mmCIF file of C-alpha atoms and ligand atoms in Angstrom:
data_model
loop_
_atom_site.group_PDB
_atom_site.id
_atom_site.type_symbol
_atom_site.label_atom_id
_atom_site.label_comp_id
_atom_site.label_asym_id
_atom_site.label_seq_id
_atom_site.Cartn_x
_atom_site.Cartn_y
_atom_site.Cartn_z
ATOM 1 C CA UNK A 3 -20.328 13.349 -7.658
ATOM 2 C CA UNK A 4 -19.774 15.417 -4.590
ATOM 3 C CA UNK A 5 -16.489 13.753 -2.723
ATOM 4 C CA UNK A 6 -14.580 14.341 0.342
ATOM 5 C CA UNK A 7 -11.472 13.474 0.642
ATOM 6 C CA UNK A 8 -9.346 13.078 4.229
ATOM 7 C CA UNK A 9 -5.594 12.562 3.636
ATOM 8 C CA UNK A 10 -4.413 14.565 1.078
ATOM 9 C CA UNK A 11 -0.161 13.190 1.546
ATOM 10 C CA UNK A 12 1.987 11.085 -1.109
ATOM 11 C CA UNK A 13 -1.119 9.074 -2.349
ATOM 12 C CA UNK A 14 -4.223 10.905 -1.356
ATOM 13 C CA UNK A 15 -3.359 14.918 -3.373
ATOM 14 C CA UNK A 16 -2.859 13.282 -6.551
ATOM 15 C CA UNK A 17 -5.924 10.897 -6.133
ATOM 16 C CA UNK A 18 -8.210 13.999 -4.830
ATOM 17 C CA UNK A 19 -6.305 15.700 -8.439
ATOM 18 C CA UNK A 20 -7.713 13.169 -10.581
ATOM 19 C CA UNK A 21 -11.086 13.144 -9.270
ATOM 20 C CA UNK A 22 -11.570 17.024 -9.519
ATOM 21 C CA UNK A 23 -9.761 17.378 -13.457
ATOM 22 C CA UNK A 24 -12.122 14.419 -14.263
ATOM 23 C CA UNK A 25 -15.047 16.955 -13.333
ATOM 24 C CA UNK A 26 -15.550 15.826 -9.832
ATOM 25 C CA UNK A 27 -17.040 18.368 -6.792
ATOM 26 C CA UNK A 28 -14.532 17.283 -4.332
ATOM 27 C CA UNK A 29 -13.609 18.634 -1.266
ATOM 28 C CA UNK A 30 -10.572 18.091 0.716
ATOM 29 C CA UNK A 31 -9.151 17.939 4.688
ATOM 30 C CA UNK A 32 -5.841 17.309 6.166
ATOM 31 C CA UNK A 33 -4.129 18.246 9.198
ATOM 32 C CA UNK A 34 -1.208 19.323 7.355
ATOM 33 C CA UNK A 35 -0.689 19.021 3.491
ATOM 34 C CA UNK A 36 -2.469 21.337 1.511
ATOM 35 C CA UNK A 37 -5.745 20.842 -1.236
ATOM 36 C CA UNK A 38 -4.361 20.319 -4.666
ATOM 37 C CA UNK A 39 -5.279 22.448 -7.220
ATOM 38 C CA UNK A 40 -8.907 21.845 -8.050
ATOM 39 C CA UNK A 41 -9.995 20.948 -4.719
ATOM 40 C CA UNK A 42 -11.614 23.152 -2.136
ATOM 41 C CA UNK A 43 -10.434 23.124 1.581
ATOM 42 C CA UNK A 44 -12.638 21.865 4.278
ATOM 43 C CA UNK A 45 -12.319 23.624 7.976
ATOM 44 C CA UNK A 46 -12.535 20.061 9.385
ATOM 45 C CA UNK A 47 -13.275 16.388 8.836
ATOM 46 C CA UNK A 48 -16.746 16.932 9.756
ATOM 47 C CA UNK A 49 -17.138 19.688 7.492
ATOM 48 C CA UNK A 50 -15.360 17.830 4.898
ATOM 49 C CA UNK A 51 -17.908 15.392 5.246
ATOM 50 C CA UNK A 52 -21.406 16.414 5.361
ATOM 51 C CA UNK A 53 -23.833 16.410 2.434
ATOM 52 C CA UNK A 54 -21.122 14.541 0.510
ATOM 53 C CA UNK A 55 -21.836 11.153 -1.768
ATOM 54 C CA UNK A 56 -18.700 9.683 -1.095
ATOM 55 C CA UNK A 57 -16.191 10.498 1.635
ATOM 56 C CA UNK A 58 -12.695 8.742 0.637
ATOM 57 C CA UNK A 59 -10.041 8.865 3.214
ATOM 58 C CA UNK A 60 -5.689 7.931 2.682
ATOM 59 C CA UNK A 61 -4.519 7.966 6.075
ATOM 60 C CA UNK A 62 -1.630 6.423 7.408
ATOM 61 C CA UNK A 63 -2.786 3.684 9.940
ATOM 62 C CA UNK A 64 -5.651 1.622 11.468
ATOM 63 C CA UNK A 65 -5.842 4.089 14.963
ATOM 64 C CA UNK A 66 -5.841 7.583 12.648
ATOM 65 C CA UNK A 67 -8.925 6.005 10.655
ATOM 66 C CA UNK A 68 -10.889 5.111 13.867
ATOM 67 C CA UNK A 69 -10.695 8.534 15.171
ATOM 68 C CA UNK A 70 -11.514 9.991 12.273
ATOM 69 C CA UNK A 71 -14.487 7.990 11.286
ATOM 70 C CA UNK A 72 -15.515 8.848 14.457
ATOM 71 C CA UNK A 73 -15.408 12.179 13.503
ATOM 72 C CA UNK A 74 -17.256 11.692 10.221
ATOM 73 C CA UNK A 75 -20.072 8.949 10.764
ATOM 74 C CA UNK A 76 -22.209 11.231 12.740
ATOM 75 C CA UNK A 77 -21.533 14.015 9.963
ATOM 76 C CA UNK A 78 -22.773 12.082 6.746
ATOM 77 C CA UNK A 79 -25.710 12.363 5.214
ATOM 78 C CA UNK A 80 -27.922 8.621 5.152
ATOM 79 C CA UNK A 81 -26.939 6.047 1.907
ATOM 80 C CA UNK A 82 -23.801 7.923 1.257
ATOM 81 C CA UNK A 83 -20.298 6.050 0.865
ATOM 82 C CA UNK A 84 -17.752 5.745 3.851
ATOM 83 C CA UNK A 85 -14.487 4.648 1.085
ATOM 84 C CA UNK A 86 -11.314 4.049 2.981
ATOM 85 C CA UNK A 87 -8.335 3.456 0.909
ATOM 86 C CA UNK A 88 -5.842 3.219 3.539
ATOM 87 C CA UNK A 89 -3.850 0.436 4.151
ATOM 88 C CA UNK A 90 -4.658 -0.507 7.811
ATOM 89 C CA UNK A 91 -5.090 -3.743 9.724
ATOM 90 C CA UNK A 92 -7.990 -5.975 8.676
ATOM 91 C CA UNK A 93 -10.016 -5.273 12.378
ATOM 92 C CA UNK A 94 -9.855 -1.597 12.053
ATOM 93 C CA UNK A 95 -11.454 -1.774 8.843
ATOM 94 C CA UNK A 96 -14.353 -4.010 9.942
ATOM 95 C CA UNK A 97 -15.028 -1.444 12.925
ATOM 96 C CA UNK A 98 -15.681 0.930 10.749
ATOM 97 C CA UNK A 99 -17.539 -0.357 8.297
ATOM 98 C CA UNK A 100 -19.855 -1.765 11.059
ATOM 99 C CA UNK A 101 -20.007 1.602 12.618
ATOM 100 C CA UNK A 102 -20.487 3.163 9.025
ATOM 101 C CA UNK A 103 -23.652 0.485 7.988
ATOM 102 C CA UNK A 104 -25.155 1.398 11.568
ATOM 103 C CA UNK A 105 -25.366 4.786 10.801
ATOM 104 C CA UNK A 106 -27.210 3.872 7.585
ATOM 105 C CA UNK A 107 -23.937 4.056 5.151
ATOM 106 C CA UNK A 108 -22.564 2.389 2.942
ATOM 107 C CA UNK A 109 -18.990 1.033 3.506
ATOM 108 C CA UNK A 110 -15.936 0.043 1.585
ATOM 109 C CA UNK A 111 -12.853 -1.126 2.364
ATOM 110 C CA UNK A 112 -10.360 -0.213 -0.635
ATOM 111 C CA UNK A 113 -6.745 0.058 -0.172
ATOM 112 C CA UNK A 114 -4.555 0.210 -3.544
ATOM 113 C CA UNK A 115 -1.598 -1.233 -5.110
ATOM 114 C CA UNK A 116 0.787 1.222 -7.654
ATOM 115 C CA UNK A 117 2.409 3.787 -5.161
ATOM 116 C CA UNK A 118 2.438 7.256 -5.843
ATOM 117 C CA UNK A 119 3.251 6.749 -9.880
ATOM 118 C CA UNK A 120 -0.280 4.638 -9.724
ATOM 119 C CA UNK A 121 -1.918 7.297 -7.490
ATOM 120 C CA UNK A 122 -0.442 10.546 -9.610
ATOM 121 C CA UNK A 123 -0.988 8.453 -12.905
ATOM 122 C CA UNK A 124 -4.437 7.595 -12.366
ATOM 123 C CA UNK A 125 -3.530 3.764 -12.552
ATOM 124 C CA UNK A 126 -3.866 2.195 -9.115
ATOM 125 C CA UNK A 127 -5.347 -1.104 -8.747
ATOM 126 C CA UNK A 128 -8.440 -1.468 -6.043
ATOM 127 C CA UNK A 129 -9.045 -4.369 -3.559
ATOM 128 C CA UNK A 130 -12.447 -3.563 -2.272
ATOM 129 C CA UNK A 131 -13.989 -5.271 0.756
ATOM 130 C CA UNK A 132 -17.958 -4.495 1.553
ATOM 131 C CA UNK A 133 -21.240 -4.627 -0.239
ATOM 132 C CA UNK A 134 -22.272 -4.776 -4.054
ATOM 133 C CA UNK A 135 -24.150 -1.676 -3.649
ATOM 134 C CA UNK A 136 -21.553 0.254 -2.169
ATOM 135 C CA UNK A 137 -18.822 -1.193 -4.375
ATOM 136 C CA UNK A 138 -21.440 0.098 -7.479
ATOM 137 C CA UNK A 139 -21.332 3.604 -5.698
ATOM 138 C CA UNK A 140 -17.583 3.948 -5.487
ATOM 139 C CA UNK A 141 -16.918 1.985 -9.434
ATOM 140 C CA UNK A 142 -16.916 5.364 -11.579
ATOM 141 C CA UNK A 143 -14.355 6.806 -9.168
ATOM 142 C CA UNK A 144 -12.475 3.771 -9.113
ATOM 143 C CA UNK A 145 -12.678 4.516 -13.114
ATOM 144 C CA UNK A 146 -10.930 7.868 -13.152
ATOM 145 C CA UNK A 147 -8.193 7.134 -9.901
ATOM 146 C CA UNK A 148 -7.202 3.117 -11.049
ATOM 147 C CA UNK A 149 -6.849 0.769 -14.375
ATOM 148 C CA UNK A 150 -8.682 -2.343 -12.388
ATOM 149 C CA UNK A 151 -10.587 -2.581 -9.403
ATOM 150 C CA UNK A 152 -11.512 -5.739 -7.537
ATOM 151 C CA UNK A 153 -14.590 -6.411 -5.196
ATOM 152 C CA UNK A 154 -13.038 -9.092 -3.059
ATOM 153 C CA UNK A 155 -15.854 -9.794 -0.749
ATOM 154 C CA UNK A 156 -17.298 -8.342 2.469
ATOM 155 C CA UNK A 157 -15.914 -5.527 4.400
ATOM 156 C CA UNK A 158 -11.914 -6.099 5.086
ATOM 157 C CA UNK A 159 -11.391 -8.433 2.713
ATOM 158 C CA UNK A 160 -9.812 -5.807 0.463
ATOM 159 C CA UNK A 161 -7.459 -5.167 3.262
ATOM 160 C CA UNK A 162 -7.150 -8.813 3.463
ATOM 161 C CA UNK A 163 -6.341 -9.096 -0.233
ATOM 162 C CA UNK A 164 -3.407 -6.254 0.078
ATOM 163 C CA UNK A 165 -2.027 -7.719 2.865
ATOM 164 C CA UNK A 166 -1.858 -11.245 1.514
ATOM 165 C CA UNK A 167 -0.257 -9.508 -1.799
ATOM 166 C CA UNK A 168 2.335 -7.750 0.394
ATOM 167 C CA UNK A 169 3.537 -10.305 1.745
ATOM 168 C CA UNK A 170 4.682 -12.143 -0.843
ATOM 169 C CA UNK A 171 5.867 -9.288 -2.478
ATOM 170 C CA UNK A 172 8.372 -8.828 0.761
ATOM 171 C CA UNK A 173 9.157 -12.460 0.729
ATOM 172 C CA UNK A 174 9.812 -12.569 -3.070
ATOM 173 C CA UNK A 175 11.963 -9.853 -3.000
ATOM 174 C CA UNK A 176 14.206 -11.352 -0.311
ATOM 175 C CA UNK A 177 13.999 -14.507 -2.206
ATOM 176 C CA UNK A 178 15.372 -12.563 -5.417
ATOM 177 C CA UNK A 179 17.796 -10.712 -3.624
ATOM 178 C CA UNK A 180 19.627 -13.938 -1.511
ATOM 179 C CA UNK A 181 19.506 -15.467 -4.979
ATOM 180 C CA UNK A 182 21.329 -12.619 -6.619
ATOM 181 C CA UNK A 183 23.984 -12.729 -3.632
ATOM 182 C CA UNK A 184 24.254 -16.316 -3.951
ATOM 183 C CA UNK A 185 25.386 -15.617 -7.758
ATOM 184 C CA UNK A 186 27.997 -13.501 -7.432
ATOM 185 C CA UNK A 187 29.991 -15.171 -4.911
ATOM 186 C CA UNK A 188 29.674 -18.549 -7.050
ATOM 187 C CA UNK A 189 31.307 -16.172 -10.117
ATOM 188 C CA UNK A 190 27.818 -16.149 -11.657
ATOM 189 C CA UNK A 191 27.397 -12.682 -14.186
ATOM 190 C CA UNK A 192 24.218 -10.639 -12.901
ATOM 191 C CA UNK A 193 23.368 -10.176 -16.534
ATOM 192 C CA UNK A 194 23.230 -13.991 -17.075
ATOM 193 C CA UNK A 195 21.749 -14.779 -13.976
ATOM 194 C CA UNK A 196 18.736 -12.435 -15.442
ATOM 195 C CA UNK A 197 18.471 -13.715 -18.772
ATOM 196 C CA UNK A 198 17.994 -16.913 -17.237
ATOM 197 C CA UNK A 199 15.353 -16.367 -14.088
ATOM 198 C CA UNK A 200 13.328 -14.215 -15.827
ATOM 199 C CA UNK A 201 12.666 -16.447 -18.437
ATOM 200 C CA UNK A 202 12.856 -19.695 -16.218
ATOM 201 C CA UNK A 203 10.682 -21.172 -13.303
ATOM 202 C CA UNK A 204 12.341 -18.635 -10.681
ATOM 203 C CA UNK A 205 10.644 -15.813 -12.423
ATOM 204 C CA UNK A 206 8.550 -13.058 -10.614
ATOM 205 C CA UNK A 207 7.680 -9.068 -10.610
ATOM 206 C CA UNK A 208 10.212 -8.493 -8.468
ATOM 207 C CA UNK A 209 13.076 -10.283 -10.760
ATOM 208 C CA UNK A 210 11.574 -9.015 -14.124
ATOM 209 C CA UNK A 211 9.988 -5.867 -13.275
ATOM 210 C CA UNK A 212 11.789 -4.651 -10.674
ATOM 211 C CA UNK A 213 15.212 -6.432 -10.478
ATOM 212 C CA UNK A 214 17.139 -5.418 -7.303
ATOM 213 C CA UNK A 215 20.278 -5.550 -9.373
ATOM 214 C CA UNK A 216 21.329 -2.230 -10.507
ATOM 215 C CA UNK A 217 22.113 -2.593 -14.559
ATOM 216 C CA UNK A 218 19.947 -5.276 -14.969
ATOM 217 C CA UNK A 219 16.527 -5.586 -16.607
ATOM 218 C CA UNK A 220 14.224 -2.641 -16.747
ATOM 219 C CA UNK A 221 14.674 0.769 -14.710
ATOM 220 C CA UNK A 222 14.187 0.514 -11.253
ATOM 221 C CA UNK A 223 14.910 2.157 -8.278
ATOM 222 C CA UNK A 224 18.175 -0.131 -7.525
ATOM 223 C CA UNK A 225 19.188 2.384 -10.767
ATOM 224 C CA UNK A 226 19.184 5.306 -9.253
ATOM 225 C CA UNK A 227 20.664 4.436 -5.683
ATOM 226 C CA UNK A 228 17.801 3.049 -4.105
ATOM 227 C CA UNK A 229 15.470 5.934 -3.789
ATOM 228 C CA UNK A 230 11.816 4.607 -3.539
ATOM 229 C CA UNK A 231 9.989 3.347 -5.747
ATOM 230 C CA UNK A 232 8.283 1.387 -2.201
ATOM 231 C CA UNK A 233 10.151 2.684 0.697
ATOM 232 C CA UNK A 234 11.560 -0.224 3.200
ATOM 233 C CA UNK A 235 9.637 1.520 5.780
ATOM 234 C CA UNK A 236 6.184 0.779 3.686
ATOM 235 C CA UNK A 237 7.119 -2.766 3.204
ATOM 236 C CA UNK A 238 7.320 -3.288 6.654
ATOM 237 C CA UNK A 239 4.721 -2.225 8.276
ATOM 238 C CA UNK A 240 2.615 -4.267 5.450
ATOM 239 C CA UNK A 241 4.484 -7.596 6.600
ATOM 240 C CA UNK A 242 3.810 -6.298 10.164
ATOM 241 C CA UNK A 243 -0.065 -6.257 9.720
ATOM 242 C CA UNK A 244 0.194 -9.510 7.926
ATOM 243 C CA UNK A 245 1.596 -11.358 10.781
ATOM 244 C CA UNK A 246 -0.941 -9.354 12.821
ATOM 245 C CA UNK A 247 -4.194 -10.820 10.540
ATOM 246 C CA UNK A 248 -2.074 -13.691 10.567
ATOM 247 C CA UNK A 249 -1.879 -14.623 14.364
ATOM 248 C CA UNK A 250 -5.232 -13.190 14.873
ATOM 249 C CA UNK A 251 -6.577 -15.990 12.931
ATOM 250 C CA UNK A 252 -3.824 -18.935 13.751
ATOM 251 C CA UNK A 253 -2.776 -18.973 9.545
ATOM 252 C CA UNK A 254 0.429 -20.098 9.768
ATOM 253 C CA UNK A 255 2.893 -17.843 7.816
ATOM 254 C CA UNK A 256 6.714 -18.964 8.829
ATOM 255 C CA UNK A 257 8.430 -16.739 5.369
ATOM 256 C CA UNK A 258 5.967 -13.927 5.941
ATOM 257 C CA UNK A 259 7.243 -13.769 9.594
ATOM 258 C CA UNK A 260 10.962 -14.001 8.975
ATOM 259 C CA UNK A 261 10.510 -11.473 5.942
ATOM 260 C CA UNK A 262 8.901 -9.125 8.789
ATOM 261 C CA UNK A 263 11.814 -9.852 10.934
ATOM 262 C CA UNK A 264 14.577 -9.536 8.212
ATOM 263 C CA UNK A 265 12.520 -5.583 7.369
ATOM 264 C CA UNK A 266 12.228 -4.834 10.805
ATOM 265 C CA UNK A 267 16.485 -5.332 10.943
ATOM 266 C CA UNK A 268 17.091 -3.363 8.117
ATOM 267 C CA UNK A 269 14.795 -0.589 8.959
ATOM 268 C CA UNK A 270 15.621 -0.253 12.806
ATOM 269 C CA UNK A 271 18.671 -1.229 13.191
ATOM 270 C CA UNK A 272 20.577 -0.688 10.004
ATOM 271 C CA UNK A 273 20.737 1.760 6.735
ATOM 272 C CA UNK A 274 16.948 0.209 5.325
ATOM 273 C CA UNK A 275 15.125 3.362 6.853
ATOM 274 C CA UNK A 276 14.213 5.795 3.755
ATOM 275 C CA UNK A 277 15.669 3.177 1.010
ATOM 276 C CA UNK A 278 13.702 1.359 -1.732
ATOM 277 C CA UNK A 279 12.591 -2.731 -0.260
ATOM 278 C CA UNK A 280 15.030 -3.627 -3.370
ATOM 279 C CA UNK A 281 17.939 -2.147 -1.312
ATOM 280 C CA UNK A 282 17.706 -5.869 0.018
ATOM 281 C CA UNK A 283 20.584 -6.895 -2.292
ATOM 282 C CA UNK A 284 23.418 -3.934 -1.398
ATOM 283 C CA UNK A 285 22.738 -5.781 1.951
ATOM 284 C CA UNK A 286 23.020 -8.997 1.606
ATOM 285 C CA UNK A 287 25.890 -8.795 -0.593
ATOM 286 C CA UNK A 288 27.772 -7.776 2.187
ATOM 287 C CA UNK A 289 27.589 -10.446 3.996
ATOM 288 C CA UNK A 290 28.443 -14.040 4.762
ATOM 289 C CA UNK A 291 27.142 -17.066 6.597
ATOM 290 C CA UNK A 292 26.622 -16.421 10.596
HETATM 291 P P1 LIG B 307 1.275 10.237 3.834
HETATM 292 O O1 LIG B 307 1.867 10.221 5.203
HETATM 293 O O2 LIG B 307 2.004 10.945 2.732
HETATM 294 O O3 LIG B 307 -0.214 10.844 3.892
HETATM 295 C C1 LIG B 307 -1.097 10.673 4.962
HETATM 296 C C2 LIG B 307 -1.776 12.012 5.202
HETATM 297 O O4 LIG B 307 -2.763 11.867 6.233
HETATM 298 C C3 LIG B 307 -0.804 13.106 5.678
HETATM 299 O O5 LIG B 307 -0.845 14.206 4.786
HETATM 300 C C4 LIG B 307 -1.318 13.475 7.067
HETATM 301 O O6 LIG B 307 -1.176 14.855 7.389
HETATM 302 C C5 LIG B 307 -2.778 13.081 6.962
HETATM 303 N N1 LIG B 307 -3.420 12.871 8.255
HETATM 304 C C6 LIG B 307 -2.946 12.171 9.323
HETATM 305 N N2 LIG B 307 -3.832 12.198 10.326
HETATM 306 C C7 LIG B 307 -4.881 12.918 9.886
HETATM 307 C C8 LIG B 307 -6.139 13.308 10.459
HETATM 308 N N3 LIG B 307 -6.465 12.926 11.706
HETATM 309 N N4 LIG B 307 -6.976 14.049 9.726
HETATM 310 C C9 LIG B 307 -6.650 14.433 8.463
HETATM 311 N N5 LIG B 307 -5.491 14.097 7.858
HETATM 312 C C10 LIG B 307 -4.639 13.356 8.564
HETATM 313 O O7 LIG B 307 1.044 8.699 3.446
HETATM 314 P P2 LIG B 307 0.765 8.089 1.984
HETATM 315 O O8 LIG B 307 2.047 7.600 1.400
HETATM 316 O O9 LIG B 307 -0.107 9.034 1.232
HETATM 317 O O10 LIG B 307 -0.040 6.774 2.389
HETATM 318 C C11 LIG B 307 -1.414 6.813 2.748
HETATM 319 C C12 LIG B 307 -1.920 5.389 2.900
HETATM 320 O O11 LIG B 307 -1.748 4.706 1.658
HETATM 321 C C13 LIG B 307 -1.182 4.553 3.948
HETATM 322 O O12 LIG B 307 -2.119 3.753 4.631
HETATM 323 C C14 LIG B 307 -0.200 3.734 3.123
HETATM 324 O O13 LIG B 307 0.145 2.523 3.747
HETATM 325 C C15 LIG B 307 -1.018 3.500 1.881
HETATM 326 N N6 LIG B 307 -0.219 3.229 0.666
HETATM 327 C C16 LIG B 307 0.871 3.987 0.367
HETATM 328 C C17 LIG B 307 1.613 3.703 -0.771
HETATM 329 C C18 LIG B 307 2.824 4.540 -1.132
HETATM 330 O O14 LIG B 307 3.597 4.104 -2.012
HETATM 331 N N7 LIG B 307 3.042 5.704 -0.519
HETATM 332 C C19 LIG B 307 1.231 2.649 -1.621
HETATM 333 C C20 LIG B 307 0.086 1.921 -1.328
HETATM 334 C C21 LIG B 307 -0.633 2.219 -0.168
#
């Protein structure tokens, strides 16, 4: 297929990789990170754009994807695919994908779980939000940049689907990490308290797949100092544009919002900024009871 690709950063260079070793014609635009090897280099979006069969873009938030669709819309060519696999907040993705169907496109919403390993290892999982046909159109490139890909519905519903995900991720985590806290001051061994959560009703990913717990269970980034893995940061603005859907639509989300409080501490106002979300625990341990 003939792909453009807008956002070439952490996630977007080794996606646009994938697609042009798996025999793809992709071309690629960013304002600042350069093509990976295989993929040719656009002069603009526009460019980037036009006479393309799918145009993916990674960007970074919900206002950067409005201007550029703008940019792009007017430049594709009728019945190709508009395939945003940002994250971004559930209205922004509807806007476009309105603005992308009245222009006689097809639209997907599509943002991805499985970080950069996921996006370099061709294994991310898709949440798609928008039409059958246009979820057809974008499957065999889903194929060569994920392992699964899931057509949740109409347009932002796969943003609705990540965001939901996120947020229990963030509130498990904190869960998992008071827990572990909890433990050691009541003399409880971080080994033990393992072997018995992750193999007991308390289990989750984030306690057997990517205990916060240095030591404990398999590798994860609380191993090697709490370098992301899922940067704090990242977390945070997810739980941020849950509690945006969230009060948009009156869903009542009390642990989503005090998760999005308790990131918003660590990240702004102490030493979360840069660190994996797991760094929860080195924090917590630290302190007691207000
Ligand atoms: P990034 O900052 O590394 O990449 C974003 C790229 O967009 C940058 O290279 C930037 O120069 C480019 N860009 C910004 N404005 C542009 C414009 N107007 N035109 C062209 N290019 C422009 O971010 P990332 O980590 O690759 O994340 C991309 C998206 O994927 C975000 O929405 C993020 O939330 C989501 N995501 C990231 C991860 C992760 O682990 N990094 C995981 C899942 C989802």
């Amino acid at each position: 297929m003939k792909v453009g690709f807008i956002g070439l950063g952490n996630m977007g260079g080794p996606m646009a990789a994938n697609l042009a070793a798996a025999g793809h014609d992709v071309i690629g635009f960013d304002l600042h990170a350069p093509c990976p090897d295989g993929v040719k280099t656009a002069p603009d979006a526009a460019q980037c754009a036009a006479g393309r069969d799918v145009v993916i873009t990674m960007l970074p938030n919900g206002e950067i994807l409005r201007a550029v669709a703008a940019q792009i819309i007017p430049a594709m060519q009728k019945g190709a695919a508009f395939l945003d696999c940002s994250t971004v907040d559930v209205e922004s993705a509807r806007a476009v994908a309105t603005d992308a169907v009245e222009a006689g496109l097809l639209a997907l919403d599509a943002p991805v779980s499985g970080g950069v390993g996921g996006a370099s290892g061709g294994t991310l999982t898709f949440m798609a939000g928008g039409t059958q046909a246009g979820f057809a159109k974008a499957a065999p490139l889903f194929d060569v940049m994920g392992q699964k890909a899931v057509h949740c519905g109409p347009s932002g519903n796969g943003q609705a689907a990540k965001i939901c995900n996120n947020m229990i991720l963030g509130v498990t985590m904190i869960a998992t990490c008071e827990a572990f806290a909890l433990a050691d001051k009541l003399g409880l061994d971080r080994q033990k308290m393992f072997d018995v959560v992750s193999t007991s009703s308390g289990y989750s990913w984030t306690m057997n797949a990517y205990c916060p717990a240095p030591g404990v269970g398999p590798t994860s980034p609380a191993d090697n100092d709490y370098q992301p893995g899922f940067a704090a940061d990242l977390m945070l603005k997810d739980l941020r544009l849950s509690q945006q859907a969230a009060q948009a639509v009156n869903a009542d989300t009390p642990l989503g919002q005090s998760a999005t409080t308790l990131y918003e501490t660590f990240v702004e106002h102490e030493d979360g900024a840069g660190r994996d979300f797991s760094a929860m625990l080195p924090r917590f341990e630290k302190r007691g009871r207000k």
